[in-house]
PDB file of C-alpha atoms in Angstrom:
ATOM      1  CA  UNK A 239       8.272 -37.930   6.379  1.00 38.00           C
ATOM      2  CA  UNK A 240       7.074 -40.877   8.720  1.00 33.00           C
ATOM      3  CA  UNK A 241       8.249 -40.313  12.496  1.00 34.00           C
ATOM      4  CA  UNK A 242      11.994 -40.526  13.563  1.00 34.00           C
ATOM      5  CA  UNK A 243      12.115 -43.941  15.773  1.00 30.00           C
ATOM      6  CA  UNK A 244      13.912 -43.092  19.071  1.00 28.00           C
ATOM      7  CA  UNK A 245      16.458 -45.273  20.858  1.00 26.00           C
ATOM      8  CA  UNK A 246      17.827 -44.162  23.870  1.00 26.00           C
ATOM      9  CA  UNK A 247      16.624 -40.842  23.766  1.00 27.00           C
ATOM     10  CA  UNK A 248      18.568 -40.171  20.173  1.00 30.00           C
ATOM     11  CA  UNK A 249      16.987 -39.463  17.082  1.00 36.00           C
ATOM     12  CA  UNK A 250      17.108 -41.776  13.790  1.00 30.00           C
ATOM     13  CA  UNK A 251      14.959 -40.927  10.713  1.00 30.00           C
ATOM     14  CA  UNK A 252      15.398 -43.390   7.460  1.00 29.00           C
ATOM     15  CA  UNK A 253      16.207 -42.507   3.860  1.00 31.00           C
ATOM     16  CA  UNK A 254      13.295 -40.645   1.869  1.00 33.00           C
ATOM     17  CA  UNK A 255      13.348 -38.689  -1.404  1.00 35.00           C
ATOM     18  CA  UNK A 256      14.424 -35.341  -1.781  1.00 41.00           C
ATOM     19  CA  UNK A 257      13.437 -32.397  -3.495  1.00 48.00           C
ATOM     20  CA  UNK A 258      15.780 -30.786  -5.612  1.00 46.00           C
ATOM     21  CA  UNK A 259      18.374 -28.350  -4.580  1.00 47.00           C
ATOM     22  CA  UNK A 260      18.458 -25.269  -6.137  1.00 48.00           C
ATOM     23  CA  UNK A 261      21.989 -24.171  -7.691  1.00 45.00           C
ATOM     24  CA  UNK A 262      24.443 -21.723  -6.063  1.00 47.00           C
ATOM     25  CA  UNK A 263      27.525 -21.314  -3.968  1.00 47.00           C
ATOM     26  CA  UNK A 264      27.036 -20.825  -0.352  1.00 51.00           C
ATOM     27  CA  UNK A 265      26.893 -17.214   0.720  1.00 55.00           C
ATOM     28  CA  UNK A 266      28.942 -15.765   3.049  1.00 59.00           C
ATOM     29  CA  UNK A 267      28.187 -14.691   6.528  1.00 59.00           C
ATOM     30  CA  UNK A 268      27.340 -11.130   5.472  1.00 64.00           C
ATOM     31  CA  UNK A 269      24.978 -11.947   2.753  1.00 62.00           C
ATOM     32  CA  UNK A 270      23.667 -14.392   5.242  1.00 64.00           C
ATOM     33  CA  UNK A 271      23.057 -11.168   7.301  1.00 65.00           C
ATOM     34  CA  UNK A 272      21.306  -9.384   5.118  1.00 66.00           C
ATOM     35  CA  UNK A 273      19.115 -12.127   4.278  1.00 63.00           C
ATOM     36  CA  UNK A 274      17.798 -12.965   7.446  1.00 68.00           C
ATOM     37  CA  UNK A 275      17.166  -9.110   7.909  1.00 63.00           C
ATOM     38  CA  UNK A 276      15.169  -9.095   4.321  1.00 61.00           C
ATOM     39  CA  UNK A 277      13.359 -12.330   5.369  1.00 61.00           C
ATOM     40  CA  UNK A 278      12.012 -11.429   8.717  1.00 61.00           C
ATOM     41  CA  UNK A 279      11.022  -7.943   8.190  1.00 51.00           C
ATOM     42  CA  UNK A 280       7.438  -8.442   8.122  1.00 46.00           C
ATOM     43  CA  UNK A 281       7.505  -9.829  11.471  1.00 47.00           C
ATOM     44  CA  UNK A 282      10.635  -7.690  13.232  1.00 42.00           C
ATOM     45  CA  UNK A 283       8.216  -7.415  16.205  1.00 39.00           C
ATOM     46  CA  UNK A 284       8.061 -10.784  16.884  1.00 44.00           C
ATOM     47  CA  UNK A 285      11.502 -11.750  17.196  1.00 46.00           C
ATOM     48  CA  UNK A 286      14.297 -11.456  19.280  1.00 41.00           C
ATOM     49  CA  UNK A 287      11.785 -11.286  22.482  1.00 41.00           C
ATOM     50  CA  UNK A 288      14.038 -11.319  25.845  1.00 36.00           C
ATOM     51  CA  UNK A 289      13.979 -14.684  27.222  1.00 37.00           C
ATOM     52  CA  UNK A 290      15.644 -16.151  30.341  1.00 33.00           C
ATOM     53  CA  UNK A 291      18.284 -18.818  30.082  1.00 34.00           C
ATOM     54  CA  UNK A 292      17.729 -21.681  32.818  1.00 32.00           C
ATOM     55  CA  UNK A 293      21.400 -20.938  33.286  1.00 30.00           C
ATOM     56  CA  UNK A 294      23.835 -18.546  32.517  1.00 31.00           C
ATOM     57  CA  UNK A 295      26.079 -18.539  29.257  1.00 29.00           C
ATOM     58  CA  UNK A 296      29.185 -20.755  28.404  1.00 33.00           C
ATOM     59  CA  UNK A 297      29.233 -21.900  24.941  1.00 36.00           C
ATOM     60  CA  UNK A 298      31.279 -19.944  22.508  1.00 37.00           C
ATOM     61  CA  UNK A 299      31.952 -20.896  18.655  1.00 35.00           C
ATOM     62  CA  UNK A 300      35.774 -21.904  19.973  1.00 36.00           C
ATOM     63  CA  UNK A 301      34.104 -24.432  22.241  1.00 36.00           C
ATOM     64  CA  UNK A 302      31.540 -25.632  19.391  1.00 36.00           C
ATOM     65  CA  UNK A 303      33.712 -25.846  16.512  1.00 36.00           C
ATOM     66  CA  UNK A 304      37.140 -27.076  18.897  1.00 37.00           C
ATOM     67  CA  UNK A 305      38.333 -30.726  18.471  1.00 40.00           C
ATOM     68  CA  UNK A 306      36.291 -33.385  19.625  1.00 39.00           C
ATOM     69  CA  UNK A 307      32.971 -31.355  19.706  1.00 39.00           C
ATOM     70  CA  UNK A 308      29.204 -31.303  17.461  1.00 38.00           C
ATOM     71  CA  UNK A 309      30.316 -28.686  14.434  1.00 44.00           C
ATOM     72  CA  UNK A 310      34.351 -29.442  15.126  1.00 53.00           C
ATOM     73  CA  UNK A 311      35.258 -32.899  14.967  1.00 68.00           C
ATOM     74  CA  UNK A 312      35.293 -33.670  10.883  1.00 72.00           C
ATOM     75  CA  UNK A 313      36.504 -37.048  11.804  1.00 87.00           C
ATOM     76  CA  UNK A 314      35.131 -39.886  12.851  1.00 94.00           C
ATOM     77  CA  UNK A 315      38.164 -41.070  14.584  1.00 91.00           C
ATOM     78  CA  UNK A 316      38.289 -38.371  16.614  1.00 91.00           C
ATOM     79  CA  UNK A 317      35.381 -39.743  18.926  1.00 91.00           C
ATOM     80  CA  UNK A 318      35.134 -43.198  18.136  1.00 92.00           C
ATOM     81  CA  UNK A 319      37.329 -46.345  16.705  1.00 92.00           C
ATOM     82  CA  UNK A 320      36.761 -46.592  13.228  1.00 94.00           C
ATOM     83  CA  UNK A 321      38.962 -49.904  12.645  1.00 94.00           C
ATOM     84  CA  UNK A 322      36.619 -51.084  14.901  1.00 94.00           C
ATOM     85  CA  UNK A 323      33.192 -49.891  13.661  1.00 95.00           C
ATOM     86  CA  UNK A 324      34.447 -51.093  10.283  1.00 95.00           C
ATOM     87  CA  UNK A 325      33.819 -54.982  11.332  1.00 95.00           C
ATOM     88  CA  UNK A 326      30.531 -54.125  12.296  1.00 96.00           C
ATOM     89  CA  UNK A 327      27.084 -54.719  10.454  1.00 96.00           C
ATOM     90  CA  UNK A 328      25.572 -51.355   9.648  1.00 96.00           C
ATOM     91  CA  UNK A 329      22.621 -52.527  12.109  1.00 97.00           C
ATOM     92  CA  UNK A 330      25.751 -53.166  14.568  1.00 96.00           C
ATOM     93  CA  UNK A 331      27.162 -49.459  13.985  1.00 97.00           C
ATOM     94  CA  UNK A 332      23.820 -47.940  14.856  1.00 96.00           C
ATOM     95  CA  UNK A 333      24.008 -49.914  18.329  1.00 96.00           C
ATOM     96  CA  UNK A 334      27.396 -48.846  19.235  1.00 96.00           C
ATOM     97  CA  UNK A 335      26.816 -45.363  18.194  1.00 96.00           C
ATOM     98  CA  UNK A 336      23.691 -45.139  20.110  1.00 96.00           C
ATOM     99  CA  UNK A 337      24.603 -46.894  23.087  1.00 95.00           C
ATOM    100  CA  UNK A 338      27.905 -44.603  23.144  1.00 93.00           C
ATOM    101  CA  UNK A 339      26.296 -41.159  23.543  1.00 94.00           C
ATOM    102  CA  UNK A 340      23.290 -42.664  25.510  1.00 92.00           C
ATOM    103  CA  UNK A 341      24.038 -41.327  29.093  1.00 91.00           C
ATOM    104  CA  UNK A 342      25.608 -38.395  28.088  1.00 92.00           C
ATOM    105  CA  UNK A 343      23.399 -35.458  28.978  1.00 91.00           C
ATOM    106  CA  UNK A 344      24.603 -32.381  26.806  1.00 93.00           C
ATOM    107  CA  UNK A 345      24.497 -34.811  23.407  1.00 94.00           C
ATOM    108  CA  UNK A 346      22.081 -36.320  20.943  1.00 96.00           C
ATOM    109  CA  UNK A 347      22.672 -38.763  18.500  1.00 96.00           C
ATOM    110  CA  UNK A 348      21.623 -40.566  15.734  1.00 97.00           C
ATOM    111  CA  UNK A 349      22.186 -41.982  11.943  1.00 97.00           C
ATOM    112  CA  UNK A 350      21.444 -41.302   8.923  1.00 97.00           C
ATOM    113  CA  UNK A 351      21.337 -43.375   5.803  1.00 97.00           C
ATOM    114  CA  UNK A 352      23.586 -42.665   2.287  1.00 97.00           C
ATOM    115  CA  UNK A 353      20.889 -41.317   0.679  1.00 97.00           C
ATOM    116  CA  UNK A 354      19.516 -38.572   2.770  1.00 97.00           C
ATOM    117  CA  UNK A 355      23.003 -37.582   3.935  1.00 98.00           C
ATOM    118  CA  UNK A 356      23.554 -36.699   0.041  1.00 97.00           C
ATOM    119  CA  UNK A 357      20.151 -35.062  -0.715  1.00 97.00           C
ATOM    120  CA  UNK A 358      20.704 -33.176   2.924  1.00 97.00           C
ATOM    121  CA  UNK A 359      24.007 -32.134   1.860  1.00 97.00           C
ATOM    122  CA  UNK A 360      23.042 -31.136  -1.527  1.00 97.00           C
ATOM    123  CA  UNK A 361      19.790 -28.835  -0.564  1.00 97.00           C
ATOM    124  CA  UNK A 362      22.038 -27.432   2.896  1.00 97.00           C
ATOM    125  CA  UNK A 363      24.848 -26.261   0.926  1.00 97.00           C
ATOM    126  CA  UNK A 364      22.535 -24.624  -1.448  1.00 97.00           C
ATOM    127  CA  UNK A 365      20.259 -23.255   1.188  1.00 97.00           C
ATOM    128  CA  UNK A 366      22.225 -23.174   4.546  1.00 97.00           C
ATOM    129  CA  UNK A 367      20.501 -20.825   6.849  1.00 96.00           C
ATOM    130  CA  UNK A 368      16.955 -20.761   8.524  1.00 97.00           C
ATOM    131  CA  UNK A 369      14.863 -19.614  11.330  1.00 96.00           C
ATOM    132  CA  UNK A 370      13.257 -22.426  13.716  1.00 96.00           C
ATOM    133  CA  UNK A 371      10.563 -21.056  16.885  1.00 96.00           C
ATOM    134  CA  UNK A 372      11.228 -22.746  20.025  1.00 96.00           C
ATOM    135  CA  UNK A 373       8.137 -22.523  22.689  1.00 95.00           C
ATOM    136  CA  UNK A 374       9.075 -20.783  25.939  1.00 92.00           C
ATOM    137  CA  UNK A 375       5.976 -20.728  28.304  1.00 89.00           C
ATOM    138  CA  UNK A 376       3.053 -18.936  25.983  1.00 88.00           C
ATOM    139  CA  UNK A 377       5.638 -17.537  23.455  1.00 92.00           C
ATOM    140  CA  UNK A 378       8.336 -18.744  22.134  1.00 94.00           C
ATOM    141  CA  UNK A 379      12.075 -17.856  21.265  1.00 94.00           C
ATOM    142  CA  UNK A 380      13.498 -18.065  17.839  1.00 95.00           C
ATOM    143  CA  UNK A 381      17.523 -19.492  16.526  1.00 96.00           C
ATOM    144  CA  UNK A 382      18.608 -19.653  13.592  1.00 96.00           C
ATOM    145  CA  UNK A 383      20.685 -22.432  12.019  1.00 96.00           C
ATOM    146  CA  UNK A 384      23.523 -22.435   9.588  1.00 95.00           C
ATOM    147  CA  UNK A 385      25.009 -24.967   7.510  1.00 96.00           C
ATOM    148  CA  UNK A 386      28.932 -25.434   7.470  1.00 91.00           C
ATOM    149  CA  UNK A 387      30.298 -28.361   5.940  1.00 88.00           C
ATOM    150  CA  UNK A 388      28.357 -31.255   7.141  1.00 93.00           C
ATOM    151  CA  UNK A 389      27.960 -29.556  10.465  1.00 95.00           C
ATOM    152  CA  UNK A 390      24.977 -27.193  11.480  1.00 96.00           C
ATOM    153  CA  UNK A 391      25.166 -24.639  14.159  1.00 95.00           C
ATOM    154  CA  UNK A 392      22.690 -22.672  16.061  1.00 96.00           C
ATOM    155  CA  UNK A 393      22.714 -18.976  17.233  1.00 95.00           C
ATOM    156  CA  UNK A 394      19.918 -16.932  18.785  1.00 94.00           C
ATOM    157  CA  UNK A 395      18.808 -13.923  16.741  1.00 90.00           C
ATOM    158  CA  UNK A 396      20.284 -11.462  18.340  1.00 89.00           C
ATOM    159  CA  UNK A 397      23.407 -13.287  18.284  1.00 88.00           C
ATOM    160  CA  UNK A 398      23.616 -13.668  14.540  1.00 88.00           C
ATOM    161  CA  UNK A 399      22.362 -10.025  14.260  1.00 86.00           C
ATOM    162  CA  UNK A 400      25.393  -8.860  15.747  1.00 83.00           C
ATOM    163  CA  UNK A 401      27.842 -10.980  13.590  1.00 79.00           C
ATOM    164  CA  UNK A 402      28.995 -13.001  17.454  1.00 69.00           C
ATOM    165  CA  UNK A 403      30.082 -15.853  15.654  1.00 70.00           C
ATOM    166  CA  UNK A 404      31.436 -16.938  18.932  1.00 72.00           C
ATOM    167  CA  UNK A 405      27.635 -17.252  20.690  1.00 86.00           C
ATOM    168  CA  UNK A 406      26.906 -20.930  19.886  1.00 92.00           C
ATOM    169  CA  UNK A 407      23.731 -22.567  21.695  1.00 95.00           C
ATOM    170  CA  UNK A 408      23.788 -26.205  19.884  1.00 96.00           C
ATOM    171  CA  UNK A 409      25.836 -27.818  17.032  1.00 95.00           C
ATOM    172  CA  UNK A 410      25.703 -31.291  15.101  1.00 96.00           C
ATOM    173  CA  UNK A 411      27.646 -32.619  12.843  1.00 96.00           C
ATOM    174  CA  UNK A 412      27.311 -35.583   9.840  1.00 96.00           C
ATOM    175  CA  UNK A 413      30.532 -38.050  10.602  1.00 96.00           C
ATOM    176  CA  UNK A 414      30.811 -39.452   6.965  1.00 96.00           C
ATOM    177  CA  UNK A 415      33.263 -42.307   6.814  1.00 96.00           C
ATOM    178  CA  UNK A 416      31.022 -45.310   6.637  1.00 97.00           C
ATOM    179  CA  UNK A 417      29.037 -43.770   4.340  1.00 97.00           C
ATOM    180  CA  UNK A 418      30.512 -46.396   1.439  1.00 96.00           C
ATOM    181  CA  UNK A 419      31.418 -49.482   3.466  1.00 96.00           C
ATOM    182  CA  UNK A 420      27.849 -48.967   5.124  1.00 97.00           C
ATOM    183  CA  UNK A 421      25.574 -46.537   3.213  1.00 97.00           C
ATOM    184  CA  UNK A 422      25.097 -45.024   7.087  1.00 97.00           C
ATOM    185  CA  UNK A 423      25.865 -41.323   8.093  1.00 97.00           C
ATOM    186  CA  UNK A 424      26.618 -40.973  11.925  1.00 97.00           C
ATOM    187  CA  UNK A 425      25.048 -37.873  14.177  1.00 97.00           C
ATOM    188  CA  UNK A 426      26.392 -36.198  16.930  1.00 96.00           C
ATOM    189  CA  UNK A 427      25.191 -33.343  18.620  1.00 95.00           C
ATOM    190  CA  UNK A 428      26.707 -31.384  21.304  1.00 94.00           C
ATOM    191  CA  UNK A 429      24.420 -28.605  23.620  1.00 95.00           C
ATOM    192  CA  UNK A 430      27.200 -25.479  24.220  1.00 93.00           C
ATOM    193  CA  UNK A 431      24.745 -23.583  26.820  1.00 92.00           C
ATOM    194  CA  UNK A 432      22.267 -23.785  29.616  1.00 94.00           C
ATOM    195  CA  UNK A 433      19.251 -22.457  26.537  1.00 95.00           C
ATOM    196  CA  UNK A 434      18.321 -25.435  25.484  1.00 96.00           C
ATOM    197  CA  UNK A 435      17.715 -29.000  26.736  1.00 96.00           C
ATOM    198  CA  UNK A 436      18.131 -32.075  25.130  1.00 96.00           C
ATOM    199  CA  UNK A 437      14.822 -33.036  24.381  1.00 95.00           C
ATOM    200  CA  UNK A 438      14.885 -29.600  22.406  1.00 97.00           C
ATOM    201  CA  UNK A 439      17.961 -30.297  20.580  1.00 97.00           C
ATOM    202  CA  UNK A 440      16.976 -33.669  19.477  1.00 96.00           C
ATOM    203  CA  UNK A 441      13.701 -32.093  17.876  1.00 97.00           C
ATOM    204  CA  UNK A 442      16.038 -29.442  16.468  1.00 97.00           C
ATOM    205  CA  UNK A 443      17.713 -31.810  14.310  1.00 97.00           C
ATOM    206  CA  UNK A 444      15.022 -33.791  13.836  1.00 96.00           C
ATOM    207  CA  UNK A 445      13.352 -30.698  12.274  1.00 97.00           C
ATOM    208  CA  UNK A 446      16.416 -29.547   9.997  1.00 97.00           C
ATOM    209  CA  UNK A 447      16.409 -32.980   8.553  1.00 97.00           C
ATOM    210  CA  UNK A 448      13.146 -32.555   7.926  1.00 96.00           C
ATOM    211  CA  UNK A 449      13.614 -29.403   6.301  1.00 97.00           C
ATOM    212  CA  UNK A 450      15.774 -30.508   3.514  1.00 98.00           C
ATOM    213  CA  UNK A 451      13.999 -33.239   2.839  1.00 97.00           C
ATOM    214  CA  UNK A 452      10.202 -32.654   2.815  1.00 96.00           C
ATOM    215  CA  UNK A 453       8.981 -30.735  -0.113  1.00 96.00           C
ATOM    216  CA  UNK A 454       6.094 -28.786   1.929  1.00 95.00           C
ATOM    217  CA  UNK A 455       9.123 -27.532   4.246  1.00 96.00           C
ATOM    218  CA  UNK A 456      12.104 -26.871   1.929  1.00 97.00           C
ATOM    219  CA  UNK A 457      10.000 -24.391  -0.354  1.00 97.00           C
ATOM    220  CA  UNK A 458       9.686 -22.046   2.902  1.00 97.00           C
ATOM    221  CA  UNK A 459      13.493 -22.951   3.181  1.00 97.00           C
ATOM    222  CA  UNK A 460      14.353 -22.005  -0.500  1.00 97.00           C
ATOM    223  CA  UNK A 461      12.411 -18.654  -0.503  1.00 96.00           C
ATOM    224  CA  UNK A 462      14.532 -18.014   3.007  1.00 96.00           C
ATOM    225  CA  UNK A 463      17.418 -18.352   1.625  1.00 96.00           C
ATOM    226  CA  UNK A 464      17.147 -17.427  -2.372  1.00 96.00           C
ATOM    227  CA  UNK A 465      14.212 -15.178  -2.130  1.00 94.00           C
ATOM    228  CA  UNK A 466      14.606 -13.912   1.070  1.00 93.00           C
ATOM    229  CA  UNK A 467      12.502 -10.494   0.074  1.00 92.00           C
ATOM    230  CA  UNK A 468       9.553 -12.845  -0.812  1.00 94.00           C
ATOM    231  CA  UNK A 469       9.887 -14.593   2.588  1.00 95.00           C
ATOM    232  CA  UNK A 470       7.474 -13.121   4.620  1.00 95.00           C
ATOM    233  CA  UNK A 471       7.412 -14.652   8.409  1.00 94.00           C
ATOM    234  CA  UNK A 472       3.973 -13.894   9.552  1.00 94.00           C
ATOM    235  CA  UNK A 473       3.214 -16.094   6.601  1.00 96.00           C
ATOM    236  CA  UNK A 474       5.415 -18.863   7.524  1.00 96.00           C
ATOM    237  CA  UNK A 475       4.146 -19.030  10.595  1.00 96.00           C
ATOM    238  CA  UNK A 476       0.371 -18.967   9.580  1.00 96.00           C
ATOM    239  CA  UNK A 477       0.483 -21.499   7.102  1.00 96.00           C
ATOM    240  CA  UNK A 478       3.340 -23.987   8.170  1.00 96.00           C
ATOM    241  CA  UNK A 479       2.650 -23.786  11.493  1.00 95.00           C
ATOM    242  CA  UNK A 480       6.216 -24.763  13.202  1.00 95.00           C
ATOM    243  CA  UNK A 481       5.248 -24.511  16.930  1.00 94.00           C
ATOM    244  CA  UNK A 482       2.165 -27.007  16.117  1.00 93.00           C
ATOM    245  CA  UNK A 483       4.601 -29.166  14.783  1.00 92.00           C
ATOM    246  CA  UNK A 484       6.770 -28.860  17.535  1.00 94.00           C
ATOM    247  CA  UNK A 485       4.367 -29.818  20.009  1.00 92.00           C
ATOM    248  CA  UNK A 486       3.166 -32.456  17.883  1.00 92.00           C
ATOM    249  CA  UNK A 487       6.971 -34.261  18.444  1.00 92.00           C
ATOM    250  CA  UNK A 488       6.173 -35.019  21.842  1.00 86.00           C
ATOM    251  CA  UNK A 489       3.600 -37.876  20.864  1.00 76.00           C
ATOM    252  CA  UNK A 490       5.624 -39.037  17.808  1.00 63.00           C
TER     253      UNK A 490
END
């Protein structure tokens, strides 16, 4: 997919075709479980490494998923003035949404056109969990993400190992309202600890949205989640080389 323009330090990628999204219901948190345990087998030793947090923990699932926050807030109106936004040129809306979350240090933001939010949808709610390497000094530390009803959250692995639903490290969420008066999807993120900054969680969703909609990536995201004995990470890693991409954000 061609680079995400940035304004304001938020991240914006256009529309672009989507692969097709398997069938299925979404599984539930235990089968998610067990399929991140059958995926990452091959490469057990590799994950998980201790890492220090630049500061201690405060973000719970409660925080995340409360009112008014990335993953929570299923309205619109709940952050912004809809009436208002309404009167607005979709060209306007991106502006104003933009502008709003700017100078606010623990959030990203961004928009999304009609027609990736519905092949994004489609593909996450068939396939709503997977594994993304973030580089820490010569290694790197791995979360996983999970898909919940237009809003993705992000756990560390031993977090998500232990079913601690209420250790939360980043969430976004897909505000949907204008998507038929304006054929525009608005994105909010919201950082819920000191692990991450938010260079890294704009590149995070950069990279999920990239993930349901490049073919290259969603196959690895497919055999994750529907073939997760077949997913073998060492592989993953070898041939789709995420930390090179990673890196490679920095001069997009």
């Amino acid at each position: 997919p061609s680079p995400p323009g940035r304004v304001a330090g938020a991240l914006v990628l256009g529309a672009s075709a989507s692969p097709s999204a398997p069938p299925g219901a979404p599984a539930s948190r235990p089968m998610l479980r067990a399929r991140l345990s059958a995926a990452l087998a091959p490469g057990l030793r590799r994950l998980g490494r201790p890492m220090a947090r630049r500061t201690a923990y405060t973000g719970s699932a409660a925080e995340a998923l409360a009112q008014g926050t990335a993953g929570g807030a299923k309205k619109l109106s709940e952050v912004a003035k809809v009436p208002l936004l309404m009167k607005e040129s979709p060209v306007r809306v991106r502006e104003i949404w933009l502008e709003q979350w700017r100078e606010k240090e623990l959030m990203v933001a961004g928009t999304m056109a009609k027609e990736e939010y519905n092949a994004l949808n489609a593909n996450a709610t068939a396939c709503p969990m997977f594994i993304v390497p973030v580089p820490r000094g010569e290694g790197f530390m791995n979360l996983v993400w999970q898909f919940q009803g237009d809003a993705f959250i992000y756990q560390t692995i031993d977090a998500f190992r232990q079913g601690n639903s209420g250790q939360v490290e980043f969430g976004w969420v897909m505000f949907t309202e204008l998507l038929d008066s304006h054929n525009l999807a608005l994105v909010r993120g919201t950082l819920q600890s000191g692990l991450l900054t938010r260079t890294e969680a704009a590149k995070l969703v950069r990279l999920a949205r990239e993930a349901y909609m490049d073919d290259a990536t969603f196959k690895w995201v497919r055999k994750f989640n529907l073939q997760a004995r077949e997913f073998d990470y060492e592989e993953y890693m070898r041939k789709h080389r995420p930390l090179e991409r990673w890196h490679a954000m920095d001069s997009a």
